[in-house]
Amino acid sequence: MIAVPLNNIQASKPQLLSAPQKALRKLGLLHPIDFALHLPLRYEDETSIVLLRDVHEGDTAQIEGVVTACEVRQSGQRQLLVTLDDGSDTCLLRFFTFYPSQQKTLAVGKRIRSRGEVRGGFLGLTMMHPAFQAAGGPLPVALTPVYPTVAGLPQAYLRRSVQNGLAQANLADATELENLYQIDQRPMWALRESLLFLHYPAPDVALVTLEDRSHPAWQRLKAEELLAQQLSQLQARHERAVLKAPVLKAIVVKSAGGLDSPLPLPQRLLSALSFELTQAQRRVCAEIAHDLKRPVPMHRLLQGDVGSGKTVVAALAAAICMDAGWQCALMAPTEILAEQHFRKLISWLEPLGIRTVWLTGSQKAKERREMLALIASGEAGLVVGTHAVIQDKVVFKNLALAIIDEQHRFGVAQRLALRSKLGDVSQEPHLLMMTATPIPRTLAMSYYADLDVSTIDEMPPGRTPVVTKVVSDTRRDEVIARIRLQLAQGRQVYWVCPLIEESEALDLRNATETHAQLSMVLRGAQAQVDASATVGLLHSRMPTAEKKAVMNLFTSGQMGVLVSTTVIEVGVDVPNAALMVIEHAERFGLSQLHQLRGRVGRGAAASACVLVYSTGDAPRLSETARARLKAMMESNDGFEIARRDLEIRGPGEFMGSRQSGAALLRFADLATDSVLLEWARRVAPLLLERYPALAQQHIDRWLGGKAEYLKA
Ligand code: ADP
Ligand code: MG
């Protein structure tokens, strides 16, 4: 038993917690069930004693023998040297730190059990700092778990806590559900049995089935987790189904003559566009329009590759909303992106008589007040901005549709806040989320039980695919020559420097240096002062006004090269940019690289993306870095890239909150567990309908406080 009962940890004041208790909190381990679900990273086999003559170098072995020598060597580095003889061979135990009490335990003649990695060498078999105790104690019957831990939390303490958690948690299977936990007519393992096995596996288990999580105990756990996800999403869907949302259908005003009634706003917007919608855009527009006409809140994810034309779809959705006499809000994760949306939307909608306003954190107080007044009075039909749009002070007259661009960048809390913006508590706004980091369609459809998914799977016509090259940074000169060529043709160039997470300062230096270098060489290239050769710098810590000024120069074509950190990652649209150089491309994630590449190839000109890699001091690139760069060379298709990403990184990471903001799977793996996912999809509705209380219990057990978030 640990000193403080588990369920008291939460209640006691933080300063009264011991270091290990604090560490447990840090790991999110509070309730018995949290401990029960804290699964080992790996296992150690302490179930048997081996003979030294059977041990191979590099093995981790447990031996028992008699101490035949024990001395402290003073020459060189002070160390304790103990020789252990088990009758088959001898082994030297070496300790660089040791206490007198340990010396006593290890005195000549004592029988010792010692466990550690065995190395060979000049002195024969050796163990460095092995774990040891007096020989002859009982041997464990199961493998010993090694848990993920943090500083200040010893394994032994954690092991005891987990053991307690397992004893206290309610892990009994409800008898009513027994025949639901079956796959292909075969019953799954029980939950308690599965957890006990995963914490304390029998020594004869095929370890590989634990590692690849194919063991029946793992199957049961993953099935449970997926079921919880499906249940909570289904529940959210049901909850929403009884909520009301404004019906967004064009108001048909019949004038006396019946002739001068204006065309609906979406139609007018469509005819004002300089292009025709693609087939895919038309399809997703129809899906959205269909949802908006219904009196329940839409909850739709619009996914489409970078450049597939999601903005115009958003504009059409907004037009439907405003045509019905309601307000619409569009939010983007960064100010640059929000401003770009704003400009585009204003150019489309203002000529049609729609008042579009702009709201950000950096606005002057006076301007902001004016905007807020326009929003409150309903004069502003469309509000575009960053998170500022959902701050408390912003009161809408009648918000009916919220559009969120790049939803994975939007915190869950913000999405929740948005819901409270309708004013009328009996109704909820419709929600359209847009993302350019798609997950494969079939996955999306089956996983997001709570989302409807619309997919734009076609690019607007007239694009020439971006050619991707991978070059070593020793060939920087060639890259610069390419830039010159582009500039000479009147094209523009992006140069992206990596984000170095540990050090923003380094990051900045990198971008600043590159900027200085490019400014110098490119100025030298063109003797006459040529505005197009101007090299600009953009990074996240610049004041907003400066950022905007730089962005404006680049957008308007007055700046030839834009050196930036990853602030341009999402959504910037400058069709004249035809070359994208990404420095230290090996440091970027695959979807990020693809997003960046999507900044070029937006006009008719043939465009290229040059991925410059550096191996630094290492002899070569890591395998995953190479796989990413290779995927970039071989494919331009966001869905294919997403699939490769899944392969390279493994879906745990892929589906992590960083990516989608929605999925929080710990155990299951969507790529390999499709059978279990199908099972969960089938069982969830049954469970919810027949045993709502048990369903709730299951959700609570698995998601605890997280369930609210998953629904958002
Ligand atoms: P994303 O899906 O990445 O947000 P955007 O909405 O920024 O893409 O669209 C990329 C570019 O393609 C924009 O310049 C946009 O005006 C243009 N575009 C969108 N739809 C079409 C279309 N059907 N035909 C031609 N150009 C289009
Ligand atoms: Mg976009």
mmCIF file of C-alpha atoms in Angstrom, residues 483 486-493 515 518-519 522-523 525-537 549-550 552-562 576:
data_model
loop_
_atom_site.group_PDB
_atom_site.id
_atom_site.type_symbol
_atom_site.label_atom_id
_atom_site.label_comp_id
_atom_site.label_asym_id
_atom_site.label_seq_id
_atom_site.Cartn_x
_atom_site.Cartn_y
_atom_site.Cartn_z
ATOM 1 C CA ILE A 483 15.900 31.389 -57.608
ATOM 2 C CA GLN A 486 12.554 32.415 -61.361
ATOM 3 C CA LEU A 487 13.040 36.065 -60.493
ATOM 4 C CA ALA A 488 14.225 36.791 -64.010
ATOM 5 C CA GLN A 489 10.929 35.370 -65.273
ATOM 6 C CA GLY A 490 8.974 37.608 -62.950
ATOM 7 C CA ARG A 491 8.034 34.758 -60.614
ATOM 8 C CA GLN A 492 8.186 34.738 -56.864
ATOM 9 C CA VAL A 493 9.868 32.419 -54.414
ATOM 10 C CA HIS A 515 17.658 36.356 -45.281
ATOM 11 C CA LEU A 518 20.019 35.769 -49.954
ATOM 12 C CA SER A 519 19.673 39.539 -49.932
ATOM 13 C CA LEU A 522 20.588 38.229 -55.126
ATOM 14 C CA ARG A 523 21.340 41.907 -55.028
ATOM 15 C CA ALA A 525 23.032 39.257 -59.258
ATOM 16 C CA GLN A 526 21.044 42.150 -60.530
ATOM 17 C CA ALA A 527 23.119 45.229 -60.965
ATOM 18 C CA GLN A 528 20.202 47.556 -61.512
ATOM 19 C CA VAL A 529 17.933 48.135 -58.551
ATOM 20 C CA ASP A 530 15.076 45.810 -59.167
ATOM 21 C CA ALA A 531 12.146 45.708 -56.804
ATOM 22 C CA SER A 532 11.348 42.122 -57.707
ATOM 23 C CA ALA A 533 14.644 41.039 -56.228
ATOM 24 C CA THR A 534 13.736 42.329 -52.807
ATOM 25 C CA VAL A 535 14.095 39.638 -50.218
ATOM 26 C CA GLY A 536 11.703 39.872 -47.305
ATOM 27 C CA LEU A 537 11.725 38.206 -43.921
ATOM 28 C CA ALA A 549 3.521 44.911 -44.383
ATOM 29 C CA VAL A 550 5.855 42.146 -45.543
ATOM 30 C CA ASN A 552 1.412 42.763 -48.531
ATOM 31 C CA LEU A 553 4.616 43.386 -50.458
ATOM 32 C CA PHE A 554 4.826 39.728 -51.322
ATOM 33 C CA THR A 555 1.161 39.328 -52.221
ATOM 34 C CA SER A 556 1.211 42.376 -54.447
ATOM 35 C CA GLY A 557 4.273 41.088 -56.275
ATOM 36 C CA GLN A 558 6.634 43.830 -55.128
ATOM 37 C CA MET A 559 8.775 41.357 -53.248
ATOM 38 C CA GLY A 560 10.521 38.536 -55.064
ATOM 39 C CA VAL A 561 11.621 36.231 -52.282
ATOM 40 C CA LEU A 562 9.990 35.632 -48.963
ATOM 41 C CA ASN A 576 2.538 33.975 -58.875
#
